[in-house]
Short mmCIF file of C-alpha atoms in Angstrom, two decimals:
data_model
loop_
_atom_site.label_atom_id
_atom_site.label_comp_id
_atom_site.label_asym_id
_atom_site.label_seq_id
_atom_site.Cartn_x
_atom_site.Cartn_y
_atom_site.Cartn_z
CA MET Q 263 -74.18 -50.78 46.09
CA SER Q 264 -74.37 -52.04 42.51
CA ILE Q 265 -73.75 -49.66 39.50
CA ASN Q 266 -77.57 -49.10 38.49
CA GLU Q 267 -78.66 -48.78 42.31
CA ILE Q 268 -76.10 -45.72 42.10
CA GLN Q 269 -77.01 -44.54 38.90
CA ASP Q 270 -80.93 -44.45 40.22
CA GLU Q 271 -79.36 -42.68 43.42
CA ILE Q 272 -78.26 -39.72 41.36
CA ILE Q 273 -81.36 -39.50 39.00
CA GLU Q 274 -83.55 -39.41 42.30
CA GLU Q 275 -80.98 -36.51 43.79
CA PHE Q 276 -81.31 -34.58 40.78
CA ASP Q 277 -84.91 -34.90 40.68
CA LEU Q 278 -84.99 -32.48 43.50
CA PHE Q 279 -83.63 -29.83 41.52
CA ASP Q 280 -86.08 -27.31 40.00
CA ASP Q 281 -83.79 -25.47 36.85
CA TRP Q 282 -80.47 -26.03 35.26
CA MET Q 283 -79.17 -23.65 37.70
CA ASP Q 284 -79.58 -25.57 40.56
CA ARG Q 285 -78.13 -28.47 38.41
CA TYR Q 286 -75.32 -26.81 37.47
CA GLU Q 287 -74.03 -25.19 40.91
CA TYR Q 288 -74.45 -28.62 42.67
CA ILE Q 289 -72.04 -30.06 39.50
CA ILE Q 290 -69.44 -27.52 39.95
CA ASP Q 291 -70.11 -28.49 43.50
CA LEU Q 292 -69.10 -31.71 43.55
CA GLY Q 293 -66.06 -30.85 40.75
CA LYS Q 294 -64.62 -28.53 43.73
CA LYS Q 295 -64.89 -31.18 45.92
CA LEU Q 296 -63.57 -34.36 43.67
CA PRO Q 297 -60.38 -34.91 45.30
CA LEU Q 298 -57.67 -33.89 43.45
CA ILE Q 299 -55.46 -36.57 41.42
CA ASP Q 300 -51.95 -36.96 42.66
CA ALA Q 301 -49.81 -34.33 40.77
CA SER Q 302 -47.39 -37.72 39.85
CA LEU Q 303 -50.31 -39.41 38.01
CA LYS Q 304 -51.09 -36.48 35.92
CA THR Q 305 -48.81 -37.79 33.11
CA GLU Q 306 -49.30 -37.63 29.50
CA GLU Q 307 -50.36 -41.51 29.43
CA ARG Q 308 -52.94 -40.73 31.64
CA LEU Q 309 -54.28 -37.71 29.75
CA ILE Q 310 -57.38 -37.48 27.53
CA LYS Q 311 -57.04 -34.79 25.38
CA GLY Q 312 -60.49 -33.05 24.43
CA CYS Q 313 -60.42 -30.13 22.17
CA GLN Q 314 -62.28 -28.22 25.00
CA SER Q 315 -60.82 -29.37 28.16
CA LEU Q 316 -58.38 -31.57 29.32
CA VAL Q 317 -59.12 -35.21 31.72
CA TRP Q 318 -56.63 -37.46 33.27
CA LEU Q 319 -57.70 -40.68 34.55
CA ASN Q 320 -56.08 -42.92 36.63
CA ALA Q 321 -57.21 -46.94 37.44
CA LYS Q 322 -56.27 -49.13 40.20
CA GLN Q 323 -56.80 -52.66 40.23
CA GLU Q 324 -57.80 -54.07 43.98
CA GLU Q 325 -58.62 -57.85 43.45
CA ASP Q 326 -61.76 -57.83 40.83
CA LYS Q 327 -62.37 -54.35 41.56
CA ILE Q 328 -61.11 -51.49 39.80
CA ILE Q 329 -60.60 -47.95 41.70
CA PHE Q 330 -61.09 -44.80 39.18
CA THR Q 331 -59.42 -41.54 40.24
CA ALA Q 332 -60.05 -38.60 37.68
CA ASP Q 333 -59.06 -34.68 37.11
CA SER Q 334 -59.80 -32.31 34.89
CA ASP Q 335 -58.84 -28.47 34.09
CA ALA Q 336 -62.67 -27.49 33.84
CA ILE Q 337 -64.59 -27.69 36.81
CA ILE Q 338 -68.15 -28.80 34.99
CA THR Q 339 -65.82 -31.53 33.25
CA LYS Q 340 -64.57 -32.40 36.66
CA GLY Q 341 -68.34 -32.47 38.52
CA ILE Q 342 -69.49 -34.89 35.73
CA ILE Q 343 -66.22 -36.69 36.07
CA ALA Q 344 -67.26 -36.77 40.12
CA LEU Q 345 -70.51 -38.66 38.91
CA LEU Q 346 -68.77 -40.88 36.88
CA VAL Q 347 -66.46 -41.79 39.49
CA ARG Q 348 -69.15 -42.77 41.86
CA VAL Q 349 -71.05 -44.69 39.62
CA LEU Q 350 -68.26 -46.88 38.21
CA SER Q 351 -65.03 -46.83 41.08
CA ASN Q 352 -64.75 -49.71 43.22
CA GLN Q 353 -67.13 -51.91 41.01
CA ASN Q 354 -66.50 -55.61 39.50
CA ALA Q 355 -64.40 -55.15 36.21
CA LYS Q 356 -66.93 -57.00 34.01
CA ASP Q 357 -69.57 -55.11 35.66
CA ILE Q 358 -67.80 -51.81 34.50
CA ALA Q 359 -67.43 -53.09 31.06
CA GLU Q 360 -70.72 -54.33 30.53
CA THR Q 361 -72.88 -51.58 31.98
CA GLU Q 362 -75.00 -48.95 30.22
CA LEU Q 363 -74.75 -45.18 31.73
CA TYR Q 364 -78.29 -44.24 31.61
CA PHE Q 365 -78.02 -41.55 34.40
CA ILE Q 366 -76.41 -39.03 32.25
CA ASP Q 367 -79.14 -38.51 30.19
CA LYS Q 368 -81.81 -38.53 32.90
CA ILE Q 369 -80.29 -36.21 34.71
CA GLY Q 370 -80.13 -33.70 31.66
CA LEU Q 371 -76.06 -33.60 30.92
CA LYS Q 372 -76.59 -35.82 27.93
CA GLU Q 373 -74.87 -32.71 25.85
CA HIS Q 374 -71.94 -33.17 28.10
CA LEU Q 375 -71.49 -36.50 26.65
CA SER Q 376 -72.07 -35.97 22.91
CA PRO Q 377 -68.84 -35.82 20.48
CA ASN Q 378 -69.74 -32.15 19.58
CA ARG Q 379 -68.43 -31.15 23.07
CA SER Q 380 -65.16 -32.33 22.52
CA ASN Q 381 -64.46 -32.28 26.31
CA GLY Q 382 -62.45 -35.59 26.73
CA LEU Q 383 -65.67 -37.26 28.70
CA VAL Q 384 -66.63 -39.44 25.83
CA SER Q 385 -63.02 -40.98 25.49
CA MET Q 386 -62.90 -41.12 29.70
CA VAL Q 387 -66.22 -42.88 29.61
CA LYS Q 388 -64.77 -45.61 26.47
CA GLN Q 389 -61.46 -45.74 28.34
CA MET Q 390 -63.08 -46.49 31.75
CA LYS Q 391 -65.14 -49.44 30.18
CA LEU Q 392 -61.84 -50.81 28.43
CA TYR Q 393 -60.24 -51.20 31.52
CA GLY Q 394 -63.35 -53.01 32.65
CA ALA Q 395 -62.79 -55.48 29.77
CA ALA Q 396 -59.17 -55.59 30.14
CA LEU Q 397 -59.17 -56.26 33.62
CA LYS Q 398 -62.27 -58.51 33.94
CA MET V 16 -84.76 -7.68 -3.18
CA THR V 17 -86.27 -6.73 0.20
CA ILE V 18 -84.09 -5.64 2.72
CA ASN V 19 -85.56 -4.90 5.87
CA THR V 20 -82.67 -2.10 7.08
CA LEU V 21 -83.17 0.28 3.97
CA ASN V 22 -85.03 3.00 3.58
CA LYS V 23 -86.73 4.63 0.70
CA ASN V 24 -83.65 6.09 -1.03
CA ASN V 25 -81.82 2.73 -0.12
CA THR V 26 -79.36 4.60 2.27
CA ILE V 27 -80.26 4.81 5.92
CA ILE V 28 -79.35 1.20 7.09
CA ASP V 29 -81.60 0.42 10.57
CA PHE V 30 -79.68 -2.25 12.09
CA GLU V 31 -82.52 -2.85 14.78
CA LYS V 32 -84.71 -4.18 11.70
CA ILE V 33 -82.64 -6.02 9.88
CA ARG V 34 -82.99 -9.26 12.29
CA ALA V 35 -86.19 -9.91 10.41
CA ASP V 36 -84.38 -10.98 7.54
CA PHE V 37 -82.64 -13.81 9.20
CA PRO V 38 -85.11 -16.20 10.03
CA LEU V 39 -82.66 -18.33 12.21
CA LEU V 40 -82.58 -15.21 14.88
CA GLN V 41 -86.12 -15.84 15.60
CA ARG V 42 -85.71 -18.76 17.52
CA ASP V 43 -85.18 -19.74 20.78
CA MET V 44 -82.06 -21.66 22.55
CA ASN V 45 -82.41 -23.53 25.72
CA GLY V 46 -85.71 -21.70 26.28
CA LYS V 47 -84.41 -18.38 25.51
CA PRO V 48 -84.37 -15.85 22.57
CA ILE V 49 -80.98 -16.31 20.85
CA VAL V 50 -78.05 -14.55 21.65
CA PHE V 51 -75.97 -15.46 17.87
CA LEU V 52 -72.28 -14.19 19.11
CA ASP V 53 -70.60 -17.01 16.50
CA SER V 54 -70.81 -15.26 13.34
CA GLY V 55 -66.73 -15.69 12.95
CA ALA V 56 -67.46 -19.36 13.21
CA SER V 57 -70.20 -19.16 10.53
CA SER V 58 -72.65 -16.80 9.73
CA GLN V 59 -76.58 -16.84 9.82
CA LYS V 60 -78.64 -16.62 6.31
CA PRO V 61 -80.98 -14.06 5.52
CA GLN V 62 -84.28 -15.12 3.49
CA TYR V 63 -82.86 -13.92 0.25
CA VAL V 64 -79.77 -16.30 0.22
CA ILE V 65 -82.50 -19.06 1.30
CA ASP V 66 -84.99 -18.18 -1.25
CA ALA V 67 -82.33 -17.97 -3.78
CA MET V 68 -81.39 -21.68 -3.42
CA ASN V 69 -84.80 -23.03 -3.07
CA ASP V 70 -85.96 -21.14 -6.37
CA TYR V 71 -82.85 -22.71 -7.84
CA TYR V 72 -83.69 -26.44 -6.94
CA THR V 73 -87.17 -25.80 -7.73
CA ASN V 74 -87.07 -24.12 -10.97
CA GLN V 75 -83.82 -23.86 -12.54
CA HIS V 76 -82.05 -27.03 -11.47
CA ALA V 77 -79.67 -28.86 -14.46
CA ASN V 78 -76.16 -29.62 -14.69
CA VAL V 79 -73.84 -26.47 -15.88
CA HIS V 80 -71.61 -26.20 -18.65
CA ARG V 81 -72.74 -29.40 -20.39
CA GLY V 82 -76.50 -28.97 -22.06
CA VAL V 83 -77.67 -27.85 -25.33
CA TYR V 84 -80.95 -27.40 -23.84
CA ARG V 85 -82.69 -24.36 -22.53
CA LEU V 86 -82.84 -25.39 -19.03
CA SER V 87 -79.04 -26.36 -18.64
CA GLN V 88 -77.80 -22.72 -20.52
CA GLU V 89 -80.13 -21.19 -17.74
CA ALA V 90 -78.37 -23.08 -14.86
CA THR V 91 -75.20 -22.14 -16.43
CA ASP V 92 -75.95 -18.31 -16.73
CA ALA V 93 -76.97 -18.03 -13.02
CA PHE V 94 -74.12 -19.93 -12.19
CA GLU V 95 -71.51 -17.58 -13.72
CA LYS V 96 -73.31 -14.62 -12.64
CA SER V 97 -72.49 -15.79 -9.41
CA ARG V 98 -68.63 -15.79 -10.65
CA ARG V 99 -69.08 -12.08 -11.98
CA LEU V 100 -70.94 -10.94 -8.55
CA ALA V 101 -67.47 -12.60 -6.71
CA GLN V 102 -65.23 -10.84 -8.93
CA HIS V 103 -67.09 -7.81 -8.47
CA PHE V 104 -67.08 -8.41 -4.73
CA ILE V 105 -63.37 -8.64 -4.30
CA ASN V 106 -62.61 -6.37 -7.27
CA ALA V 107 -60.79 -8.91 -9.12
CA PRO V 108 -59.49 -7.98 -12.57
CA SER V 109 -61.01 -10.93 -14.68
CA GLU V 110 -63.67 -13.59 -13.67
CA LYS V 111 -61.15 -16.32 -15.13
CA GLU V 112 -59.17 -15.75 -11.97
CA VAL V 113 -62.28 -16.40 -9.76
CA LEU V 114 -62.14 -20.08 -9.04
CA PHE V 115 -65.23 -21.69 -7.25
CA VAL V 116 -63.75 -23.98 -4.11
CA SER V 117 -65.40 -25.48 -0.97
CA GLY V 118 -64.31 -22.90 1.64
CA THR V 119 -61.34 -21.45 2.53
CA THR V 120 -59.39 -24.28 3.79
CA ASP V 121 -60.14 -25.97 0.13
CA GLY V 122 -58.60 -22.74 -1.39
CA ILE V 123 -55.24 -22.81 0.73
CA ASN V 124 -55.12 -26.61 0.08
CA LEU V 125 -55.52 -25.74 -3.75
CA VAL V 126 -52.91 -23.59 -3.60
CA ALA V 127 -50.21 -25.31 -1.46
CA SER V 128 -50.69 -28.45 -3.36
CA SER V 129 -50.59 -27.40 -6.87
CA TYR V 130 -48.23 -24.32 -6.14
CA GLY V 131 -45.91 -26.33 -4.07
CA ARG V 132 -45.67 -29.17 -6.68
CA LYS V 133 -44.18 -26.70 -9.02
CA PHE V 134 -42.40 -24.30 -7.05
CA LEU V 135 -41.27 -25.46 -4.13
CA LYS V 136 -37.79 -27.38 -3.52
CA GLU V 137 -35.89 -28.37 -1.46
CA GLY V 138 -34.61 -26.04 1.07
CA ASP V 139 -37.00 -23.61 0.35
CA GLU V 140 -39.04 -22.01 2.87
CA VAL V 141 -42.91 -21.00 3.21
CA LEU V 142 -43.49 -17.64 5.39
CA ILE V 143 -46.49 -17.76 7.52
CA SER V 144 -47.81 -16.27 10.73
CA ALA V 145 -48.09 -17.20 14.45
CA MET V 146 -51.73 -16.48 14.19
CA GLU V 147 -52.70 -18.51 11.78
CA HIS V 148 -56.03 -20.82 11.42
CA HIS V 149 -54.74 -24.72 11.48
CA SER V 150 -56.12 -24.22 7.63
CA ASN V 151 -53.33 -22.13 6.90
CA ILE V 152 -50.75 -24.07 8.39
CA VAL V 153 -51.25 -27.69 7.98
CA PRO V 154 -51.66 -27.35 3.90
CA TRP V 155 -48.37 -25.91 4.21
CA GLN V 156 -46.61 -28.31 6.30
CA MET V 157 -47.96 -31.08 3.82
CA ALA V 158 -46.51 -29.07 1.02
CA CYS V 159 -43.12 -28.77 2.86
CA GLU V 160 -42.92 -32.06 3.91
CA LEU V 161 -43.36 -33.07 0.15
CA ALA V 162 -40.93 -30.62 -0.73
CA GLY V 163 -38.33 -31.00 1.78
CA ALA V 164 -39.20 -27.14 2.22
CA HIS V 165 -39.31 -25.49 5.84
CA LEU V 166 -41.95 -23.53 7.53
CA LYS V 167 -40.88 -20.27 8.89
CA VAL V 168 -43.29 -18.15 11.24
CA ILE V 169 -43.38 -14.36 11.68
CA PRO V 170 -44.01 -14.09 15.38
CA ILE V 171 -46.43 -11.65 17.17
CA ASN V 172 -46.43 -9.42 20.22
CA ASP V 173 -48.49 -9.62 23.39
CA GLU V 174 -50.96 -7.87 21.98
CA GLY V 175 -51.61 -10.25 19.13
CA GLU V 176 -49.79 -8.34 16.34
CA LEU V 177 -47.64 -9.27 14.02
CA LEU V 178 -43.85 -8.20 14.39
CA MET V 179 -43.04 -6.50 11.51
CA GLU V 180 -38.86 -6.14 11.80
CA GLU V 181 -39.21 -9.70 12.14
CA PHE V 182 -40.98 -10.33 9.05
CA ASP V 183 -38.33 -8.32 7.35
CA GLN V 184 -35.40 -10.51 8.62
CA LEU V 185 -37.43 -13.87 7.50
CA LEU V 186 -38.19 -12.65 4.11
CA ASN V 187 -35.34 -13.73 1.94
CA GLU V 188 -34.52 -15.42 -1.08
CA ARG V 189 -35.48 -18.52 0.25
CA THR V 190 -38.90 -17.77 0.72
CA LYS V 191 -41.19 -19.11 -2.05
CA ILE V 192 -44.13 -17.78 -0.84
CA VAL V 193 -45.83 -15.77 1.93
CA ALA V 194 -49.32 -17.28 3.46
CA VAL V 195 -51.60 -14.94 6.15
CA ASN V 196 -54.65 -13.71 7.60
CA HIS V 197 -56.04 -10.78 6.85
CA ILE V 198 -58.06 -11.06 10.02
CA SER V 199 -57.07 -13.32 12.91
CA ASN V 200 -60.12 -15.54 13.48
CA SER V 201 -59.37 -15.95 17.48
CA LEU V 202 -57.88 -12.62 17.84
CA GLY V 203 -59.55 -10.20 15.58
CA THR V 204 -56.76 -8.61 14.67
CA ILE V 205 -56.42 -6.76 11.46
CA ASN V 206 -52.97 -7.65 9.77
CA PRO V 207 -51.28 -5.12 7.49
CA VAL V 208 -51.50 -7.35 4.48
CA LYS V 209 -50.97 -4.68 1.87
CA GLU V 210 -47.37 -3.96 3.47
CA ILE V 211 -46.61 -7.71 3.75
CA ILE V 212 -47.48 -7.78 0.40
CA GLU V 213 -45.12 -4.94 -0.75
CA LYS V 214 -42.54 -6.25 0.85
CA ALA V 215 -42.68 -9.94 -0.72
CA HIS V 216 -43.05 -8.49 -3.93
CA ALA V 217 -39.86 -6.33 -3.76
CA ILE V 218 -37.89 -9.66 -3.88
CA GLY V 219 -40.48 -11.43 -6.44
CA VAL V 220 -42.52 -13.78 -3.37
CA PRO V 221 -45.98 -13.98 -3.86
CA VAL V 222 -48.53 -13.79 -1.40
CA LEU V 223 -51.45 -15.66 -0.27
CA VAL V 224 -54.28 -13.90 2.06
CA ASP V 225 -56.76 -16.14 4.24
CA GLY V 226 -59.73 -13.89 4.18
CA ALA V 227 -62.58 -15.95 5.86
CA GLN V 228 -62.79 -13.42 8.66
CA ALA V 229 -62.34 -9.84 6.70
CA ALA V 230 -64.77 -10.77 3.80
CA PRO V 231 -68.14 -10.65 6.34
CA HIS V 232 -66.45 -7.20 7.72
CA MET V 233 -64.85 -5.09 4.96
CA LYS V 234 -64.18 -4.33 1.42
CA ILE V 235 -61.62 -6.59 -0.16
CA ASP V 236 -59.87 -5.33 -3.23
CA VAL V 237 -57.51 -7.54 -4.27
CA GLN V 238 -55.79 -5.16 -7.28
CA ALA V 239 -55.52 -2.61 -4.37
CA LEU V 240 -53.73 -5.27 -2.19
CA ASP V 241 -52.29 -6.67 -5.12
CA ALA V 242 -52.64 -10.24 -3.54
CA ASP V 243 -51.67 -12.85 -5.82
CA PHE V 244 -53.86 -15.42 -3.88
CA TYR V 245 -56.89 -14.33 -1.67
CA THR V 246 -59.49 -16.61 -0.48
CA PHE V 247 -62.84 -16.79 1.84
CA SER V 248 -65.55 -18.79 2.71
CA GLY V 249 -69.34 -18.35 1.86
CA HIS V 250 -70.46 -19.59 5.01
CA LYS V 251 -69.19 -16.41 6.98
CA VAL V 252 -70.43 -14.16 4.50
CA PHE V 253 -74.34 -14.98 5.07
CA GLY V 254 -74.18 -17.69 1.90
CA PRO V 255 -74.28 -21.57 2.47
CA THR V 256 -71.65 -23.93 3.48
CA GLY V 257 -69.65 -25.62 1.24
CA ILE V 258 -68.72 -23.08 -1.20
CA GLY V 259 -66.01 -20.37 -1.45
CA ILE V 260 -63.80 -18.16 -3.64
CA LEU V 261 -60.12 -18.59 -4.52
CA TYR V 262 -58.54 -15.35 -6.42
CA GLY V 263 -55.37 -16.13 -8.16
CA LYS V 264 -53.60 -13.97 -10.63
CA GLU V 265 -53.75 -15.51 -13.96
CA LYS V 266 -49.77 -15.84 -14.07
CA TRP V 267 -49.57 -17.88 -11.34
CA LEU V 268 -52.94 -20.38 -11.99
CA ASN V 269 -51.55 -20.88 -15.44
CA ALA V 270 -48.06 -22.07 -14.42
CA MET V 271 -49.61 -24.02 -12.04
CA PRO V 272 -50.50 -27.72 -12.12
CA PRO V 273 -54.36 -28.78 -11.67
CA TYR V 274 -55.24 -30.12 -8.19
CA LYS V 275 -58.24 -32.10 -9.16
CA GLY V 276 -58.75 -34.56 -12.33
CA GLY V 277 -61.94 -34.95 -13.82
CA GLY V 278 -65.12 -33.73 -15.70
CA ASP V 279 -64.93 -30.10 -17.16
CA MET V 280 -61.37 -29.46 -16.00
CA ILE V 281 -60.07 -31.05 -19.37
CA GLU V 282 -59.92 -30.20 -23.12
CA THR V 283 -59.32 -33.09 -24.61
CA CYS V 284 -58.84 -36.71 -22.87
CA THR V 285 -57.22 -39.48 -24.16
CA PHE V 286 -55.75 -42.41 -22.39
CA GLU V 287 -52.12 -41.45 -23.66
CA LYS V 288 -52.64 -37.83 -22.72
CA THR V 289 -55.09 -34.89 -21.38
CA THR V 290 -54.77 -31.77 -21.91
CA TYR V 291 -56.73 -29.10 -19.67
CA ASN V 292 -59.24 -26.31 -20.11
CA GLU V 293 -58.52 -22.63 -19.64
CA LEU V 294 -59.18 -20.57 -16.59
CA PRO V 295 -61.10 -20.82 -13.99
CA HIS V 296 -62.68 -24.25 -15.39
CA LYS V 297 -58.93 -26.14 -14.98
CA PHE V 298 -59.09 -25.96 -11.16
CA GLU V 299 -62.84 -27.05 -10.99
CA ALA V 300 -63.18 -31.16 -11.75
CA GLY V 301 -66.39 -32.27 -11.58
CA THR V 302 -69.98 -30.79 -10.79
CA PRO V 303 -69.74 -27.86 -8.93
CA ASP V 304 -72.02 -26.96 -5.82
CA ILE V 305 -74.06 -25.09 -7.98
CA ALA V 306 -76.71 -24.30 -5.78
CA GLY V 307 -74.21 -23.37 -3.12
CA VAL V 308 -72.88 -20.95 -5.83
CA ILE V 309 -76.18 -19.39 -6.33
CA GLY V 310 -76.78 -18.88 -3.04
CA LEU V 311 -72.76 -17.32 -2.83
CA GLY V 312 -74.05 -14.96 -5.52
CA ALA V 313 -77.43 -13.87 -3.59
CA ALA V 314 -75.28 -13.71 -0.19
CA ILE V 315 -72.97 -11.17 -1.84
CA GLU V 316 -76.06 -9.04 -3.71
CA TYR V 317 -77.33 -8.96 -0.20
CA VAL V 318 -73.99 -7.58 1.73
CA GLN V 319 -73.39 -5.29 -1.45
CA GLN V 320 -77.11 -3.77 -1.02
CA ILE V 321 -76.07 -2.87 2.72
CA GLY V 322 -72.72 -1.76 1.69
CA HIS V 323 -69.06 -2.65 3.61
CA GLU V 324 -69.15 0.77 5.01
CA ALA V 325 -72.38 0.63 7.43
CA ILE V 326 -71.28 -3.14 8.45
CA GLY V 327 -68.05 -1.56 9.67
CA GLN V 328 -69.31 1.29 10.98
CA HIS V 329 -71.96 -0.58 13.12
CA GLU V 330 -69.30 -3.64 14.20
CA GLN V 331 -67.07 -1.36 14.94
CA GLU V 332 -69.56 0.45 17.31
CA LEU V 333 -70.41 -3.11 18.72
CA LEU V 334 -66.97 -3.72 19.19
CA GLU V 335 -66.10 -0.65 21.21
CA TYR V 336 -69.29 -1.11 23.39
CA ALA V 337 -68.48 -4.63 24.10
CA THR V 338 -64.73 -4.12 24.64
CA THR V 339 -66.14 -1.23 27.40
CA GLU V 340 -68.63 -3.39 28.90
CA LEU V 341 -66.60 -6.22 29.18
CA LYS V 342 -63.59 -4.44 30.78
CA LYS V 343 -65.86 -2.98 33.74
CA ILE V 344 -66.25 -6.87 35.11
CA GLU V 345 -63.53 -7.87 37.66
CA GLY V 346 -61.25 -10.63 36.62
CA ILE V 347 -61.96 -10.52 32.95
CA ARG V 348 -58.78 -10.42 30.61
CA LEU V 349 -58.94 -9.73 27.12
CA ILE V 350 -56.98 -12.10 24.76
CA GLY V 351 -55.96 -9.78 21.53
CA THR V 352 -55.88 -5.91 22.15
CA ALA V 353 -54.34 -5.07 18.86
CA LYS V 354 -54.83 -1.36 17.83
CA ASN V 355 -56.65 -2.33 14.54
CA LYS V 356 -59.28 -4.74 15.09
CA ALA V 357 -62.39 -6.44 13.68
CA SER V 358 -65.57 -7.40 15.58
CA VAL V 359 -64.21 -10.38 17.18
CA ILE V 360 -63.55 -10.24 21.01
CA SER V 361 -61.72 -12.89 22.81
CA PHE V 362 -61.29 -13.15 26.60
CA LEU V 363 -60.94 -15.25 29.64
CA LEU V 364 -62.62 -14.94 33.16
CA ASP V 365 -59.78 -15.51 35.89
CA GLY V 366 -60.35 -18.60 37.40
CA SER V 367 -62.47 -20.15 35.29
CA HIS V 368 -61.87 -22.52 32.28
CA PRO V 369 -63.50 -21.58 29.05
CA TYR V 370 -65.68 -24.85 28.85
CA ASP V 371 -67.17 -23.69 31.97
CA VAL V 372 -68.13 -20.27 30.95
CA GLY V 373 -69.23 -21.15 27.61
CA THR V 374 -71.57 -23.78 29.12
CA ILE V 375 -73.27 -21.86 31.42
CA LEU V 376 -73.59 -19.04 28.67
CA ASP V 377 -75.24 -21.75 26.28
CA LYS V 378 -78.23 -22.47 29.09
CA LEU V 379 -78.65 -18.38 29.14
CA GLY V 380 -79.19 -18.89 25.00
CA ILE V 381 -75.73 -17.00 24.20
CA ALA V 382 -74.11 -18.90 21.73
CA VAL V 383 -70.23 -17.92 21.67
CA ARG V 384 -67.43 -20.08 20.91
CA THR V 385 -65.17 -21.61 23.71
CA GLY V 386 -61.53 -23.44 23.08
CA HIS V 387 -58.80 -22.62 20.88
CA HIS V 388 -60.34 -21.57 17.75
CA CYS V 389 -58.49 -24.13 15.59
CA THR V 390 -55.37 -21.86 16.59
CA GLN V 391 -53.56 -24.14 19.06
CA PRO V 392 -50.35 -22.51 17.94
CA LEU V 393 -51.46 -19.43 18.90
CA MET V 394 -52.80 -20.05 21.78
CA LYS V 395 -49.30 -21.75 23.10
CA ARG V 396 -47.81 -18.59 22.46
CA LEU V 397 -49.92 -16.64 24.29
CA GLY V 398 -49.98 -19.15 27.19
CA VAL V 399 -53.95 -19.76 27.58
CA PRO V 400 -55.71 -23.13 27.30
CA GLY V 401 -58.17 -21.46 25.16
CA THR V 402 -60.41 -18.43 25.17
CA ILE V 403 -64.09 -17.35 24.82
CA ARG V 404 -64.66 -15.66 21.73
CA ALA V 405 -67.55 -13.61 20.97
CA SER V 406 -67.60 -12.44 17.45
CA PHE V 407 -70.45 -9.97 15.96
CA ALA V 408 -72.05 -9.50 12.54
CA PHE V 409 -74.53 -6.36 11.65
CA TYR V 410 -77.20 -8.38 12.66
CA ASN V 411 -76.00 -8.23 16.81
CA ASN V 412 -77.28 -5.19 18.51
CA LYS V 413 -76.58 -3.55 21.95
CA GLU V 414 -78.84 -5.51 23.85
CA ASP V 415 -77.17 -9.01 22.24
CA ILE V 416 -73.88 -7.42 24.39
CA ASP V 417 -75.57 -6.49 27.18
CA LYS V 418 -77.09 -10.40 27.50
CA LEU V 419 -73.40 -11.44 26.91
CA VAL V 420 -72.40 -9.20 29.89
CA GLU V 421 -75.03 -10.35 32.08
CA GLY V 422 -74.24 -13.83 31.23
CA VAL V 423 -70.34 -13.45 31.89
CA LYS V 424 -71.40 -11.89 35.48
CA ARG V 425 -73.55 -14.91 36.21
CA ALA V 426 -71.23 -17.35 35.29
CA LYS V 427 -68.88 -15.34 37.22
CA ARG V 428 -70.96 -15.67 40.04
CA MET V 429 -71.71 -19.63 39.61
CA LEU V 430 -68.11 -20.66 38.72
CA SER V 431 -66.22 -18.53 41.59
#
């Protein structure tokens, strides 16, 4: 699936939820299910320091695609990471670099990608796109 | 002034009605009536303060200390009236010793920079505590770096109290200044600043007190404390942002070089040599935040009308109630359990990150602070990534705390 097809799919899934509680319970669930990043990869150079929560991001190149794995110490951040990984991992490097991530706004999680939150997610998305640009 | 809390004799405070004075507390957050428990970061403003600033811009504005015309004189009078209000607010001996700064951070930077340039030499020591806000750490690090001096830190116990016997050991002839907070912003600990000042003065060392968290909650008396410097922010005492007070003893302020150069701080200026204006103007370069100063004056009037005694009593009741109720939740860990505490309550929910708890509370209309509260070294010392912090002002009530407790329970159910 293309990046935009996955984004649209997530938007459709979130349309089913009636209120914020259901949305957050789903995100918390995603956070719990996200495969843990290998402990050996939780190194200082893979760490993105947010003021509020920490994010680790690992990128691996497989032919023209990039595989992302990531982790966070906060579960809601981790749930949003799960969505970002679902959208951007195993995609073409050029597509990653050039994509516009509109799904976050559409599913009502824009506030988590605001610099005010300082949770590491803004820097993480930037870093994912930088990997895309560097490896394309 | 109309305060919605005073009875006919201006004595009994009805804290239930006081919220009507604060327009922001009438709004919603995320579709729920706001429960504002982040006054430790910045407090809300009563209509009286908003009106004073509005009136200044509408009817009084002109630059101060400069014009011969009547309007400028009126603005200057209003401006200097606020200085006298601030002087009485902290019981400073003279208005010359009351400087307008942009806030506590600015006040500390002024002292660290000016005092540091004059008095700090290689090998000297600056003594701070393990529970300081970054703004009472970094300016001293910068001053120490310039001088080749060393920063020393008074340690704390696990309850979040200063180890005074360690302080006695650390205080020595190399110590050139002690800088500590009156109340910890992260833990609410009320520090024994009077004792610290007495001990420091016994060997001739001056003390700066960061009063950012104390000024909204307790009566400040710089003469009773015998503080050499005392600084606080306007926006935490129900005034505007961008304005604060630095009190400094005249003998120190006279000895220190100016912090910033510019208009109003000079006596005469030539290209060869400038001589400086008298206190307090020597430290007030450039056009000041006049509206901010007038707003701060109004905030001080408002707080004094209610009285620190009534405020302290109400807030202690809230603190005790919140502590008791939160403790009933299984898995709650209070961070900072000093015997002497102000209305700040920091906690963790076992197995949950503060960010997650804060996010869910936000959705419920509850504003708390999460994270390290600009005290990273303190969080490291306590071995926590950060905390959830609820801080109360006199406009909070038990219902706010009930909502917080319900919110934490809900967060716990969702996150576990």
